[in-house]
PDB file of C-alpha atoms in Angstrom:
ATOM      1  CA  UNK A   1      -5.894  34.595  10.663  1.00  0.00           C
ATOM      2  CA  UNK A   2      -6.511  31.623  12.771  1.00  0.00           C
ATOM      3  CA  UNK A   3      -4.042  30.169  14.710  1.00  0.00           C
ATOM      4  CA  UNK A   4      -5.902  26.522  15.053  1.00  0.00           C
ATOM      5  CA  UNK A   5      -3.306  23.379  15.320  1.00  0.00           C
ATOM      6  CA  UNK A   6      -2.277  21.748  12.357  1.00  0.00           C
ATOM      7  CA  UNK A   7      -4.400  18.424  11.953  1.00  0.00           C
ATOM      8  CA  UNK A   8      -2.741  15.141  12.458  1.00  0.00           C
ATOM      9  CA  UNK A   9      -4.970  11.683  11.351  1.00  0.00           C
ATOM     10  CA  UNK A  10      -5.907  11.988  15.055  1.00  0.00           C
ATOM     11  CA  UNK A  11      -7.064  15.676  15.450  1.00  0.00           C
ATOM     12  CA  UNK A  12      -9.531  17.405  14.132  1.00  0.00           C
ATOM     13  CA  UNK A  13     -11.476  20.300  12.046  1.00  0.00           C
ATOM     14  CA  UNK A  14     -11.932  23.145  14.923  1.00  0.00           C
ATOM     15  CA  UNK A  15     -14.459  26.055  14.454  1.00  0.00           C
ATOM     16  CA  UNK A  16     -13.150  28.545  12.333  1.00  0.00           C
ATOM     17  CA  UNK A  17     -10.334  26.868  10.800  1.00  0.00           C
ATOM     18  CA  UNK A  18      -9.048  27.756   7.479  1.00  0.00           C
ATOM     19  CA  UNK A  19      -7.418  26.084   4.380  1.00  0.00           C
ATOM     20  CA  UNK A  20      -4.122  27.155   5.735  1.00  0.00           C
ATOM     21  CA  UNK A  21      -4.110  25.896   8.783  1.00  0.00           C
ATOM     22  CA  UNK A  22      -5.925  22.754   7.316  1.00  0.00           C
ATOM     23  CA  UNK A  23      -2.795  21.648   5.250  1.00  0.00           C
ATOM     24  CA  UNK A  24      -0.052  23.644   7.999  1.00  0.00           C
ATOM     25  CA  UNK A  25       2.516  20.484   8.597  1.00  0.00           C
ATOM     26  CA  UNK A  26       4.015  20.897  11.816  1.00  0.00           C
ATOM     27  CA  UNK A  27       3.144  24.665  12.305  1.00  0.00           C
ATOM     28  CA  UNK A  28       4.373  25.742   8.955  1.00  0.00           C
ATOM     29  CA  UNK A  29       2.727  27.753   6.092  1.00  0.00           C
ATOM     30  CA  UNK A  30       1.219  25.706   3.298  1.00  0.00           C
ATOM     31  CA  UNK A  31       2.356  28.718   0.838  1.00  0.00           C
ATOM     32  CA  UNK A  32       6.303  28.567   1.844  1.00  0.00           C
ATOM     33  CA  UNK A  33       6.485  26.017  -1.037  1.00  0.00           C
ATOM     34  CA  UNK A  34       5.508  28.320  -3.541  1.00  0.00           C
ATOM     35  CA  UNK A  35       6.875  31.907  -1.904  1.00  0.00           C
ATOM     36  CA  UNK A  36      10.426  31.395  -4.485  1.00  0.00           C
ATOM     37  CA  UNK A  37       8.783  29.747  -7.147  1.00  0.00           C
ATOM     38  CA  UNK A  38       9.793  31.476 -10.617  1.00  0.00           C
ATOM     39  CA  UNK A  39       6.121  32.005 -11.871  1.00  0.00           C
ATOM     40  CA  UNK A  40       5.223  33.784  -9.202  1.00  0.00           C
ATOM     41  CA  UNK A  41       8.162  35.841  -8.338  1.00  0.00           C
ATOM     42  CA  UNK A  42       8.762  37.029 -12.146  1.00  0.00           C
ATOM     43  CA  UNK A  43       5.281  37.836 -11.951  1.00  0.00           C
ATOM     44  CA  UNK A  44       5.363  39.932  -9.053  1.00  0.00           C
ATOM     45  CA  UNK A  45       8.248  41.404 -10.378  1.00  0.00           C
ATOM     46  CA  UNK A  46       7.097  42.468 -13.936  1.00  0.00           C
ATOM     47  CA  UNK A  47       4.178  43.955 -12.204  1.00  0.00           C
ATOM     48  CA  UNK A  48       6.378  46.239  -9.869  1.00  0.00           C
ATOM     49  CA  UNK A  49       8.307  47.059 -12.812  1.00  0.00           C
ATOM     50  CA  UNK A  50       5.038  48.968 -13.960  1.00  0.00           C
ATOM     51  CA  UNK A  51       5.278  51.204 -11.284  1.00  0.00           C
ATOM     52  CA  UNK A  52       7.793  54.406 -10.756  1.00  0.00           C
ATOM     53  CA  UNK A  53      11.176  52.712  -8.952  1.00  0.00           C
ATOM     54  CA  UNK A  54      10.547  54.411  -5.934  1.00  0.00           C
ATOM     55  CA  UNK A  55       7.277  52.148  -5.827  1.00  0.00           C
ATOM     56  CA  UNK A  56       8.616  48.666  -6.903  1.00  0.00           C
ATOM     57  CA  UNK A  57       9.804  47.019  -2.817  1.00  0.00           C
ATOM     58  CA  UNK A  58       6.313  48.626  -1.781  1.00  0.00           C
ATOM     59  CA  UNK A  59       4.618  46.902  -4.701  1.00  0.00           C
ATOM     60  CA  UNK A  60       6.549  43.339  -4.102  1.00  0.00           C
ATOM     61  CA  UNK A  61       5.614  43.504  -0.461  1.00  0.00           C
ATOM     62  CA  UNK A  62       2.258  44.628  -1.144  1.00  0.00           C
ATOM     63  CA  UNK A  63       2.180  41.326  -3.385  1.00  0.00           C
ATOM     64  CA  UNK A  64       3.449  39.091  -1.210  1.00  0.00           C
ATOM     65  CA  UNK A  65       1.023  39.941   1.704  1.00  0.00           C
ATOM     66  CA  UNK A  66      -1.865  39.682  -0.512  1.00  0.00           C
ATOM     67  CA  UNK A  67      -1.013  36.038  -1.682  1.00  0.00           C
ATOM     68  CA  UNK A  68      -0.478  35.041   2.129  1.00  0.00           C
ATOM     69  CA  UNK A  69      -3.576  35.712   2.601  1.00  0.00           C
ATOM     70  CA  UNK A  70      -5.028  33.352  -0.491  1.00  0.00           C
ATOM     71  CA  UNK A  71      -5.401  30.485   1.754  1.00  0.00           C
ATOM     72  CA  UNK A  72      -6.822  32.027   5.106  1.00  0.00           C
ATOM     73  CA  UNK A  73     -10.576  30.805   3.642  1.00  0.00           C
ATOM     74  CA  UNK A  74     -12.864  29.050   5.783  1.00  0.00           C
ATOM     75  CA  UNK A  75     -13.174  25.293   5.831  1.00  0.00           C
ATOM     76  CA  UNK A  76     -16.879  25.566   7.275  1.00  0.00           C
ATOM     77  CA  UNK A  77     -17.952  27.822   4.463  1.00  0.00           C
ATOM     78  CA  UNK A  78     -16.916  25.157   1.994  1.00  0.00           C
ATOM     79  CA  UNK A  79     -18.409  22.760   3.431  1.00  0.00           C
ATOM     80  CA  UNK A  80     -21.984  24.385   4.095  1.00  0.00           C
ATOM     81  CA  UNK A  81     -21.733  25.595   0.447  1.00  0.00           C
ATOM     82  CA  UNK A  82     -21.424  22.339  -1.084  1.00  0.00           C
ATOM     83  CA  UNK A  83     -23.904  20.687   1.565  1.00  0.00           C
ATOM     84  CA  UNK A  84     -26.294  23.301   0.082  1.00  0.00           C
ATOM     85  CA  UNK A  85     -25.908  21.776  -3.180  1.00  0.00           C
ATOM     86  CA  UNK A  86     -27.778  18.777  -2.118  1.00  0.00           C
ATOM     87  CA  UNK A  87     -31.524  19.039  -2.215  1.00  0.00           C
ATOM     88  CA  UNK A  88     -32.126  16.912   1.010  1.00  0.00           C
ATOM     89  CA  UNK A  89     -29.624  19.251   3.225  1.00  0.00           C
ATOM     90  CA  UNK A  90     -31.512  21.840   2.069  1.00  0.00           C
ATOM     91  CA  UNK A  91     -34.854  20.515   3.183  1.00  0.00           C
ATOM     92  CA  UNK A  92     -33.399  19.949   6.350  1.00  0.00           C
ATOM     93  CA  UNK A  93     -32.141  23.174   6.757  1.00  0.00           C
ATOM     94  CA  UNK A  94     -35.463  24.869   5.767  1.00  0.00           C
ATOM     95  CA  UNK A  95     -37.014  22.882   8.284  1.00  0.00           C
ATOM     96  CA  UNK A  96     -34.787  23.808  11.022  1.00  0.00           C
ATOM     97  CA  UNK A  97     -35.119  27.175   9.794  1.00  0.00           C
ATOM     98  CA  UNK A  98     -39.285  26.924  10.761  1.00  0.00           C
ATOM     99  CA  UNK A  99     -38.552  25.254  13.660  1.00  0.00           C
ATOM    100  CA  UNK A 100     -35.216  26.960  15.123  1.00  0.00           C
ATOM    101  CA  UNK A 101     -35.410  25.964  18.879  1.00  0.00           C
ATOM    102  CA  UNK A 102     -35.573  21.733  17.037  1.00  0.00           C
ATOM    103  CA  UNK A 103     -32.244  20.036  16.378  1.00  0.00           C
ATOM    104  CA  UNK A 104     -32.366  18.710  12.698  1.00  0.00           C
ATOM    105  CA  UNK A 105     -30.229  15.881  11.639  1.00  0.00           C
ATOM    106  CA  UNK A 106     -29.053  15.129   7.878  1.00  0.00           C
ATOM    107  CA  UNK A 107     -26.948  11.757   7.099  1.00  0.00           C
ATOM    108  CA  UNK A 108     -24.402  11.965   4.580  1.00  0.00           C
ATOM    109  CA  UNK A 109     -23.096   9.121   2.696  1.00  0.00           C
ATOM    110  CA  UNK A 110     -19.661   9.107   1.609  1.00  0.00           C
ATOM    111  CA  UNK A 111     -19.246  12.560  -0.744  1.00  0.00           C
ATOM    112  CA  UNK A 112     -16.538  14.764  -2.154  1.00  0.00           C
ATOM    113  CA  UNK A 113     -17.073  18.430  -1.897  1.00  0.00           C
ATOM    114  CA  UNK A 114     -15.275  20.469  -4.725  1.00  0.00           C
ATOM    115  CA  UNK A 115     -14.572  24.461  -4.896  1.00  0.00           C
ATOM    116  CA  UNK A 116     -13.172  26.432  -7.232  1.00  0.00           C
ATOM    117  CA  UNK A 117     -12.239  30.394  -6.361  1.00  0.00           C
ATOM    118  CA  UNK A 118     -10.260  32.697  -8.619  1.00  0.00           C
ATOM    119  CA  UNK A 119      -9.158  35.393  -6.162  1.00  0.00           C
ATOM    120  CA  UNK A 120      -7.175  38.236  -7.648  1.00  0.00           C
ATOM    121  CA  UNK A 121      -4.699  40.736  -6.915  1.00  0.00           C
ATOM    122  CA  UNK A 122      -5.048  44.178  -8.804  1.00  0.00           C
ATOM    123  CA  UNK A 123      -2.472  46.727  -8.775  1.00  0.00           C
ATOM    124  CA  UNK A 124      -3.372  50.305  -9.153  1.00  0.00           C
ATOM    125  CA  UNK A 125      -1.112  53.813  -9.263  1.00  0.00           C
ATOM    126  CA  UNK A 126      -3.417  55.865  -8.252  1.00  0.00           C
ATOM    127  CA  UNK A 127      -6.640  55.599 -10.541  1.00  0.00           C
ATOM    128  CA  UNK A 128      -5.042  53.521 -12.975  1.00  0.00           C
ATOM    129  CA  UNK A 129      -5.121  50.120 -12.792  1.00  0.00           C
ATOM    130  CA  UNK A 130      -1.356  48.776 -14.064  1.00  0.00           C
ATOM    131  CA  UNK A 131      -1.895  45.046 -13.317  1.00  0.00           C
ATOM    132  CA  UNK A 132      -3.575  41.772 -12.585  1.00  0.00           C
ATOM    133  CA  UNK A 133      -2.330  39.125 -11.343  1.00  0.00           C
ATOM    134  CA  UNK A 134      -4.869  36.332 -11.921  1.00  0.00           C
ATOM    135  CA  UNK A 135      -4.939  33.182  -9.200  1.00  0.00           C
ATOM    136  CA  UNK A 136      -6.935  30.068  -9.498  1.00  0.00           C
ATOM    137  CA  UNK A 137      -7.369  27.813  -5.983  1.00  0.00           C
ATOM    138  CA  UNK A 138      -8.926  24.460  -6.176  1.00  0.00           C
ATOM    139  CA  UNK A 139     -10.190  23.010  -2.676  1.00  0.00           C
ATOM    140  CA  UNK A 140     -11.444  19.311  -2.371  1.00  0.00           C
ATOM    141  CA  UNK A 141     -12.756  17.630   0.963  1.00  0.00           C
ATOM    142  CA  UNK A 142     -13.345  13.895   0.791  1.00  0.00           C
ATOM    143  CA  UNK A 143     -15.877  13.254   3.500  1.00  0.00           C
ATOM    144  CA  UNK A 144     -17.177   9.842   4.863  1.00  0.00           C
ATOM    145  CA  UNK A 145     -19.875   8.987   7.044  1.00  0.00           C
ATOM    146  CA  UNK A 146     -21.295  12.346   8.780  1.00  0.00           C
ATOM    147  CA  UNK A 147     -24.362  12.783  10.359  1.00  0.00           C
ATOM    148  CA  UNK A 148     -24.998  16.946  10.418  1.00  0.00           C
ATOM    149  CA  UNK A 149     -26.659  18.710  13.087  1.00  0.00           C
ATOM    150  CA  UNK A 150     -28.821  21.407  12.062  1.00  0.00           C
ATOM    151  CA  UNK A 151     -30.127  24.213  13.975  1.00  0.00           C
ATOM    152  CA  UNK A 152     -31.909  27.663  13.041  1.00  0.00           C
ATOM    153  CA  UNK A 153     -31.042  27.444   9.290  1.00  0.00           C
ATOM    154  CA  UNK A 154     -27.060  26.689  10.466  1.00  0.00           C
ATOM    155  CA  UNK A 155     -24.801  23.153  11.253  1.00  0.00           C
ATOM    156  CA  UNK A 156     -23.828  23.290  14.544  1.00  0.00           C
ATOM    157  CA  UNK A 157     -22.130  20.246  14.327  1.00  0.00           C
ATOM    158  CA  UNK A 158     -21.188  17.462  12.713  1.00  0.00           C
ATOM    159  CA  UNK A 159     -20.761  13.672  14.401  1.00  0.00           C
ATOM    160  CA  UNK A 160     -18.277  10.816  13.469  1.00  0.00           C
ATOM    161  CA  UNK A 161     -16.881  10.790   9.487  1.00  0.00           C
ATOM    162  CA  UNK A 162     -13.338  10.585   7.959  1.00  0.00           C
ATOM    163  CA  UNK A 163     -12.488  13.594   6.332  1.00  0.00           C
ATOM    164  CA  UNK A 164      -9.231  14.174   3.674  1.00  0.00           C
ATOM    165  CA  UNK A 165      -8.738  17.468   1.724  1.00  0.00           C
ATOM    166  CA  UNK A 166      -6.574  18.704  -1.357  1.00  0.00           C
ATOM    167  CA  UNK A 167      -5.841  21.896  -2.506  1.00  0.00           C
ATOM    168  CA  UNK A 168      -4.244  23.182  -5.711  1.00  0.00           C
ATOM    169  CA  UNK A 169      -2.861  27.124  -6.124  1.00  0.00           C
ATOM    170  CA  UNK A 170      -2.482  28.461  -9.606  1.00  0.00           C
ATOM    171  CA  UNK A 171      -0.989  31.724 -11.208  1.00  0.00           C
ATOM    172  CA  UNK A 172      -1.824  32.590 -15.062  1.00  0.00           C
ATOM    173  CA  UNK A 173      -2.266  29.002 -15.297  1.00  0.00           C
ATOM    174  CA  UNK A 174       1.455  27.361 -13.980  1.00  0.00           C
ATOM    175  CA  UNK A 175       1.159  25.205 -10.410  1.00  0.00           C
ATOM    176  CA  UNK A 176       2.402  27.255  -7.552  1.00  0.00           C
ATOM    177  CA  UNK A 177       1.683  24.073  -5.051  1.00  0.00           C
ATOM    178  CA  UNK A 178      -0.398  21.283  -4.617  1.00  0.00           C
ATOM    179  CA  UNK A 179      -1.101  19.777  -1.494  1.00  0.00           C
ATOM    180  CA  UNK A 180      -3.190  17.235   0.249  1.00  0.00           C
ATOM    181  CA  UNK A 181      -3.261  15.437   3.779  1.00  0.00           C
ATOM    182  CA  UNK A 182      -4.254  12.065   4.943  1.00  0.00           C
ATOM    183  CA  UNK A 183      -7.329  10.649   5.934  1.00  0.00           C
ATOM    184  CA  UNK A 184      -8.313  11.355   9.182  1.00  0.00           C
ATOM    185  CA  UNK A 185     -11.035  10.231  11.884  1.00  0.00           C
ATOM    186  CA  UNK A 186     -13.538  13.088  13.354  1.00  0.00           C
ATOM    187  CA  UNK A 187     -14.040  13.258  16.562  1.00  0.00           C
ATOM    188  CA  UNK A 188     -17.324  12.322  18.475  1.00  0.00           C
ATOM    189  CA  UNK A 189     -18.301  16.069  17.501  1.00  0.00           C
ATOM    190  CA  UNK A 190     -17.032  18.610  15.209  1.00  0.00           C
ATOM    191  CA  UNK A 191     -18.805  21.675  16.359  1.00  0.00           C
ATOM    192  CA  UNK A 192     -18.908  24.707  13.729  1.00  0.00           C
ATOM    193  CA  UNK A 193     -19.030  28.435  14.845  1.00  0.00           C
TER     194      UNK A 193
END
């Protein structure tokens, strides 16, 4: 997990950082606000009731690990992905990619990048798989004004911009949270990993 600062409108996005760090308010976790919520605990719970009662603390905690982990996705990676999407970052990136020892430099205009990922949890005893439980995670980043350096195929970095992000976590279709920050200012240079 990364352990990057939570961003403030006058910090940035740091290498590596993920959506849970992203939208961590003073150090906290973005998923405490949905931890207690009743969808997801009577769903945990009916699924550990599937298992022997020896099993069902071992099954909860198993549970509740696995949706910690539901927001530790890169920031980067959704980016690049839906920079990708637009045919003239991709001709710049196939240049840079002929040309790797060039610099390569893409202007944005103002853009919202949208991603959708339905991560699971499956429960198994043994061979037999007992239970699903079926998450949805919209992720959103508002971006204005970035020029993009490319390198080798890869964005090194990315100069100036405002950036703002949302994020919405679903179980069997009932809000678990919803979150978004404020605008805030890049720095001269984001640099990616």
């Amino acid at each position: 997990m990364t352990t990057a600062q939570p961003l403030t409108p006058t910090t940035s996005i740091p290498a590596g950082m993920t959506w849970r760090a992203l939208f961590a308010e003073d150090g906290g976790d973005p998923l405490d606000a949905c931890k207690d919520s009743p969808p997801l605990v009577d769903a945990i719970s009916q699924a550990a009731r599937k298992f022997p009662s020896a099993c069902w603390d071992d099954v909860e905690g198993g549970c509740r690990r696995e949706v910690d982990k539901l927001m530790d996705l890169s920031v980067e990676g959704v980016l690049f992905d839906g920079w990708m999407k637009l045919e003239r970052f991709k001709k710049c990136v196939e240049q840079s990619k002929a040309h790797p020892d060039d610099a390569f430099f893409q202007d944005l205009d103002d853009h919202k990048i949208a991603s959708t990922h339905k991560p699971r949890i499956e429960l198994r005893y043994g061979a037999v798989k007992v239970a699903d439980l079926d998450f949805e995670m919209e992720l959103a980043l508002k971006v204005k004004g970035v020029r993009l350096e490319v390198r080798g195929g890869r964005v090194v970095c990315a100069t100036a911009g405002v950036f703002a992000a949302s994020a919405k976590l679903s179980l069997h279709d009932h809000v678990l949270v919803e979150k978004g920050t404020p605008e805030f200012p890049a720095p001269t240079k984001i640099r990616f990993s």
